[in-house]
């Protein structure tokens, strides 16, 4: 739980942008 904003169905959206 890094932030309450990633409380959605896909909290791994930040990790999906790993270039």
Short mmCIF file of C-alpha atoms in Angstrom, two decimals:
data_model
loop_
_atom_site.label_atom_id
_atom_site.label_comp_id
_atom_site.label_asym_id
_atom_site.label_seq_id
_atom_site.Cartn_x
_atom_site.Cartn_y
_atom_site.Cartn_z
CA UNK A 1 0.00 0.00 0.00
CA UNK A 2 2.02 2.94 -1.23
CA UNK A 3 -0.88 5.38 -1.80
CA UNK A 4 -4.65 5.38 -1.28
CA UNK A 5 -5.05 6.46 -4.93
CA UNK A 6 -4.08 3.01 -6.24
CA UNK A 7 -7.13 1.52 -4.48
CA UNK A 8 -8.55 0.65 -7.90
CA UNK A 9 -8.94 -2.68 -9.69
CA UNK A 10 -5.46 -2.38 -11.17
CA UNK A 11 -3.04 -0.99 -8.52
CA UNK A 12 -0.14 -2.31 -10.59
CA UNK A 13 -0.56 0.41 -13.20
CA UNK A 14 2.56 2.25 -11.93
CA UNK A 15 4.74 -0.84 -12.32
CA UNK A 16 3.42 -1.42 -15.85
CA UNK A 17 5.23 1.72 -17.03
CA UNK A 18 8.75 0.32 -16.32
CA UNK A 19 10.87 1.21 -19.40
#
